[in-house]
Amino acid sequence: MVVLSVPAEVTVILLDIEGAQMLLPCCSPYHTSSIEASYTFDILFPYIRENVKEYLQTHWEEEECQQDVNLLRKQAEEDAHLDGAVPIPASSGNGGDDLQQMIQAVVDNVCWQMSLDRKTTALKQLQGHMWRAAFAAGRMKAEFFEDVVPAVRKWREAGMKVYIYSSGSVEAQKLLFGHSTEGDILELVDGHFDTKIGHKVESESYRKIASSIGCSTNNILFLTDVTLEASAAEEADVHVAVVVRPGNAGLTDDEKTYYSLITSFSELYLPSSA
């Protein structure tokens, strides 16, 4: 087994749920056959597309759902100038047919936004509420690679802080850790960051994370499988290791030579745990 020694100054391990390849891609009936399946794109997003109409019909009268719809309608008004934009009409008070037309308009708008991989607050808010309901009902569970949870427990026992930095919202991150096949493992994570703090390919994001945690950037080890993110983190003086799992995008020979590589979280050696 290859062992990567963690620098002595490191006190924080920063993980990206997908970039560090923590999640198995085959943990729900929405998994595709590709080994390169992404948890977000092949599990979470299809769930939204396939269930948004049922969710709206079930929760339509609830205040939270109406807030989601109003936010989506406001976004649709802002998007009116875009090609293919789908408007969401206000209620005309014509009963059941009117309601079904409005629900279909919301469904069409959500699917249109998702087809463009948009990250609007309105869309993310509805998605988050749908995922929360699905996880709470046991319709979905997160399954981590077998090395992940034991390694994170070991890091914490050695005194390390563990944080998550993902393009998925903080709420979605907490759903995954709170509803896994190993139960609620939120206690293993000291904090969560999403792209509200900045994009993962921008070095300033890592400086902001260090400031938020209350440490220096060189106290952080960031695990990712995306070399653009690794480069941005390095520019901020963050230590980096690139995680190589089956199905990952391939690395160039130069990248393989330049970056420290691991294929399992168990390959990290913490001097303080010796």
PDB file of C-alpha atoms in Angstrom, residues 92-205:
ATOM      1  CA  SER A  92     -56.064  32.596 -12.182  1.00  0.00           C
ATOM      2  CA  GLY A  93     -58.408  30.987  -9.670  1.00  0.00           C
ATOM      3  CA  ASN A  94     -60.020  28.623 -12.170  1.00  0.00           C
ATOM      4  CA  GLY A  95     -59.861  25.524 -10.018  1.00  0.00           C
ATOM      5  CA  GLY A  96     -58.237  22.153 -10.590  1.00  0.00           C
ATOM      6  CA  ASP A  97     -57.306  22.571 -14.239  1.00  0.00           C
ATOM      7  CA  ASP A  98     -55.589  25.847 -13.437  1.00  0.00           C
ATOM      8  CA  LEU A  99     -53.641  24.192 -10.604  1.00  0.00           C
ATOM      9  CA  GLN A 100     -52.451  21.337 -12.800  1.00  0.00           C
ATOM     10  CA  GLN A 101     -51.346  23.766 -15.516  1.00  0.00           C
ATOM     11  CA  MET A 102     -49.402  25.770 -12.941  1.00  0.00           C
ATOM     12  CA  ILE A 103     -47.753  22.659 -11.505  1.00  0.00           C
ATOM     13  CA  GLN A 104     -46.786  21.540 -15.020  1.00  0.00           C
ATOM     14  CA  ALA A 105     -45.286  24.974 -15.670  1.00  0.00           C
ATOM     15  CA  VAL A 106     -43.141  24.655 -12.539  1.00  0.00           C
ATOM     16  CA  VAL A 107     -42.076  21.146 -13.593  1.00  0.00           C
ATOM     17  CA  ASP A 108     -41.151  22.393 -17.081  1.00  0.00           C
ATOM     18  CA  ASN A 109     -39.233  25.340 -15.629  1.00  0.00           C
ATOM     19  CA  VAL A 110     -37.272  23.121 -13.234  1.00  0.00           C
ATOM     20  CA  CYS A 111     -36.387  20.673 -16.011  1.00  0.00           C
ATOM     21  CA  TRP A 112     -35.356  23.551 -18.305  1.00  0.00           C
ATOM     22  CA  GLN A 113     -33.064  25.022 -15.664  1.00  0.00           C
ATOM     23  CA  MET A 114     -31.560  21.615 -14.904  1.00  0.00           C
ATOM     24  CA  SER A 115     -30.959  20.937 -18.605  1.00  0.00           C
ATOM     25  CA  LEU A 116     -28.705  24.001 -18.579  1.00  0.00           C
ATOM     26  CA  ASP A 117     -27.050  22.929 -15.303  1.00  0.00           C
ATOM     27  CA  ARG A 118     -28.094  26.198 -13.703  1.00  0.00           C
ATOM     28  CA  LYS A 119     -27.368  26.928 -10.046  1.00  0.00           C
ATOM     29  CA  THR A 120     -30.027  29.514  -9.280  1.00  0.00           C
ATOM     30  CA  THR A 121     -31.018  29.966  -5.644  1.00  0.00           C
ATOM     31  CA  ALA A 122     -34.639  29.189  -6.526  1.00  0.00           C
ATOM     32  CA  LEU A 123     -33.760  25.873  -8.155  1.00  0.00           C
ATOM     33  CA  LYS A 124     -31.314  24.812  -5.446  1.00  0.00           C
ATOM     34  CA  GLN A 125     -33.849  25.626  -2.741  1.00  0.00           C
ATOM     35  CA  LEU A 126     -36.543  23.377  -4.213  1.00  0.00           C
ATOM     36  CA  GLN A 127     -34.011  20.618  -4.890  1.00  0.00           C
ATOM     37  CA  GLY A 128     -32.790  20.792  -1.312  1.00  0.00           C
ATOM     38  CA  HIS A 129     -36.294  20.480   0.076  1.00  0.00           C
ATOM     39  CA  MET A 130     -37.058  17.526  -2.188  1.00  0.00           C
ATOM     40  CA  TRP A 131     -33.865  15.707  -1.214  1.00  0.00           C
ATOM     41  CA  ARG A 132     -34.555  16.367   2.451  1.00  0.00           C
ATOM     42  CA  ALA A 133     -37.982  14.753   2.129  1.00  0.00           C
ATOM     43  CA  ALA A 134     -36.552  11.791   0.197  1.00  0.00           C
ATOM     44  CA  PHE A 135     -33.777  11.113   2.701  1.00  0.00           C
ATOM     45  CA  ALA A 136     -36.127  11.525   5.674  1.00  0.00           C
ATOM     46  CA  ALA A 137     -38.532   9.020   4.121  1.00  0.00           C
ATOM     47  CA  GLY A 138     -35.729   6.530   3.519  1.00  0.00           C
ATOM     48  CA  ARG A 139     -36.140   6.697  -0.257  1.00  0.00           C
ATOM     49  CA  MET A 140     -32.471   7.611  -0.625  1.00  0.00           C
ATOM     50  CA  LYS A 141     -29.338   6.886   1.373  1.00  0.00           C
ATOM     51  CA  ALA A 142     -25.713   7.859   0.851  1.00  0.00           C
ATOM     52  CA  GLU A 143     -23.203   5.014   0.657  1.00  0.00           C
ATOM     53  CA  PHE A 144     -19.542   5.863   1.135  1.00  0.00           C
ATOM     54  CA  PHE A 145     -16.524   3.957  -0.097  1.00  0.00           C
ATOM     55  CA  GLU A 146     -15.532   1.489   2.603  1.00  0.00           C
ATOM     56  CA  ASP A 147     -12.287   3.306   3.470  1.00  0.00           C
ATOM     57  CA  VAL A 148     -13.912   6.698   4.082  1.00  0.00           C
ATOM     58  CA  VAL A 149     -15.651   6.479   7.458  1.00  0.00           C
ATOM     59  CA  PRO A 150     -12.905   4.471   9.256  1.00  0.00           C
ATOM     60  CA  ALA A 151     -10.277   6.907   7.945  1.00  0.00           C
ATOM     61  CA  VAL A 152     -12.217   9.995   9.020  1.00  0.00           C
ATOM     62  CA  ARG A 153     -12.734   8.497  12.487  1.00  0.00           C
ATOM     63  CA  LYS A 154      -8.994   7.833  12.731  1.00  0.00           C
ATOM     64  CA  TRP A 155      -8.141  11.379  11.653  1.00  0.00           C
ATOM     65  CA  ARG A 156     -10.430  12.843  14.277  1.00  0.00           C
ATOM     66  CA  GLU A 157      -9.024  10.566  16.978  1.00  0.00           C
ATOM     67  CA  ALA A 158      -5.588  11.922  16.018  1.00  0.00           C
ATOM     68  CA  GLY A 159      -6.837  15.455  16.623  1.00  0.00           C
ATOM     69  CA  MET A 160      -7.547  16.487  13.040  1.00  0.00           C
ATOM     70  CA  LYS A 161     -10.466  18.723  12.118  1.00  0.00           C
ATOM     71  CA  VAL A 162     -12.467  17.553   9.091  1.00  0.00           C
ATOM     72  CA  TYR A 163     -14.397  19.931   6.838  1.00  0.00           C
ATOM     73  CA  ILE A 164     -16.380  19.449   3.625  1.00  0.00           C
ATOM     74  CA  TYR A 165     -16.113  21.781   0.617  1.00  0.00           C
ATOM     75  CA  SER A 166     -18.482  20.844  -2.195  1.00  0.00           C
ATOM     76  CA  SER A 167     -20.396  22.443  -5.050  1.00  0.00           C
ATOM     77  CA  GLY A 168     -23.473  20.860  -3.480  1.00  0.00           C
ATOM     78  CA  SER A 169     -25.244  23.093  -0.977  1.00  0.00           C
ATOM     79  CA  VAL A 170     -24.442  22.817   2.719  1.00  0.00           C
ATOM     80  CA  GLU A 171     -27.986  21.536   3.273  1.00  0.00           C
ATOM     81  CA  ALA A 172     -27.479  18.766   0.697  1.00  0.00           C
ATOM     82  CA  GLN A 173     -24.125  17.844   2.256  1.00  0.00           C
ATOM     83  CA  LYS A 174     -25.731  17.470   5.668  1.00  0.00           C
ATOM     84  CA  LEU A 175     -28.452  15.272   4.196  1.00  0.00           C
ATOM     85  CA  LEU A 176     -25.827  12.871   2.838  1.00  0.00           C
ATOM     86  CA  PHE A 177     -23.958  12.591   6.123  1.00  0.00           C
ATOM     87  CA  GLY A 178     -27.146  12.504   8.162  1.00  0.00           C
ATOM     88  CA  HIS A 179     -28.747   9.707   6.112  1.00  0.00           C
ATOM     89  CA  SER A 180     -26.034   7.254   5.120  1.00  0.00           C
ATOM     90  CA  THR A 181     -26.017   3.477   5.064  1.00  0.00           C
ATOM     91  CA  GLU A 182     -23.898   3.771   8.218  1.00  0.00           C
ATOM     92  CA  GLY A 183     -26.450   5.968   9.930  1.00  0.00           C
ATOM     93  CA  ASP A 184     -26.073   9.584  10.952  1.00  0.00           C
ATOM     94  CA  ILE A 185     -22.366  10.428  10.705  1.00  0.00           C
ATOM     95  CA  LEU A 186     -22.660  14.213  10.817  1.00  0.00           C
ATOM     96  CA  GLU A 187     -20.658  14.150  14.047  1.00  0.00           C
ATOM     97  CA  LEU A 188     -17.567  13.240  12.008  1.00  0.00           C
ATOM     98  CA  VAL A 189     -17.598  16.613  10.234  1.00  0.00           C
ATOM     99  CA  ASP A 190     -16.567  19.861  11.919  1.00  0.00           C
ATOM    100  CA  GLY A 191     -18.108  22.126   9.296  1.00  0.00           C
ATOM    101  CA  HIS A 192     -19.346  22.539   5.742  1.00  0.00           C
ATOM    102  CA  PHE A 193     -18.605  24.929   2.884  1.00  0.00           C
ATOM    103  CA  ASP A 194     -20.248  25.309  -0.513  1.00  0.00           C
ATOM    104  CA  THR A 195     -19.710  27.672  -3.424  1.00  0.00           C
ATOM    105  CA  LYS A 196     -21.203  30.574  -1.480  1.00  0.00           C
ATOM    106  CA  ILE A 197     -17.665  31.016  -0.169  1.00  0.00           C
ATOM    107  CA  GLY A 198     -16.293  30.909  -3.724  1.00  0.00           C
ATOM    108  CA  HIS A 199     -15.706  28.512  -6.588  1.00  0.00           C
ATOM    109  CA  LYS A 200     -13.354  25.578  -6.102  1.00  0.00           C
ATOM    110  CA  VAL A 201     -11.091  26.606  -8.980  1.00  0.00           C
ATOM    111  CA  GLU A 202     -10.386  30.016  -7.392  1.00  0.00           C
ATOM    112  CA  SER A 203      -7.504  30.239  -4.939  1.00  0.00           C
ATOM    113  CA  GLU A 204      -9.226  32.962  -2.932  1.00  0.00           C
ATOM    114  CA  SER A 205     -11.898  30.444  -1.897  1.00  0.00           C
TER     115      SER A 205
END
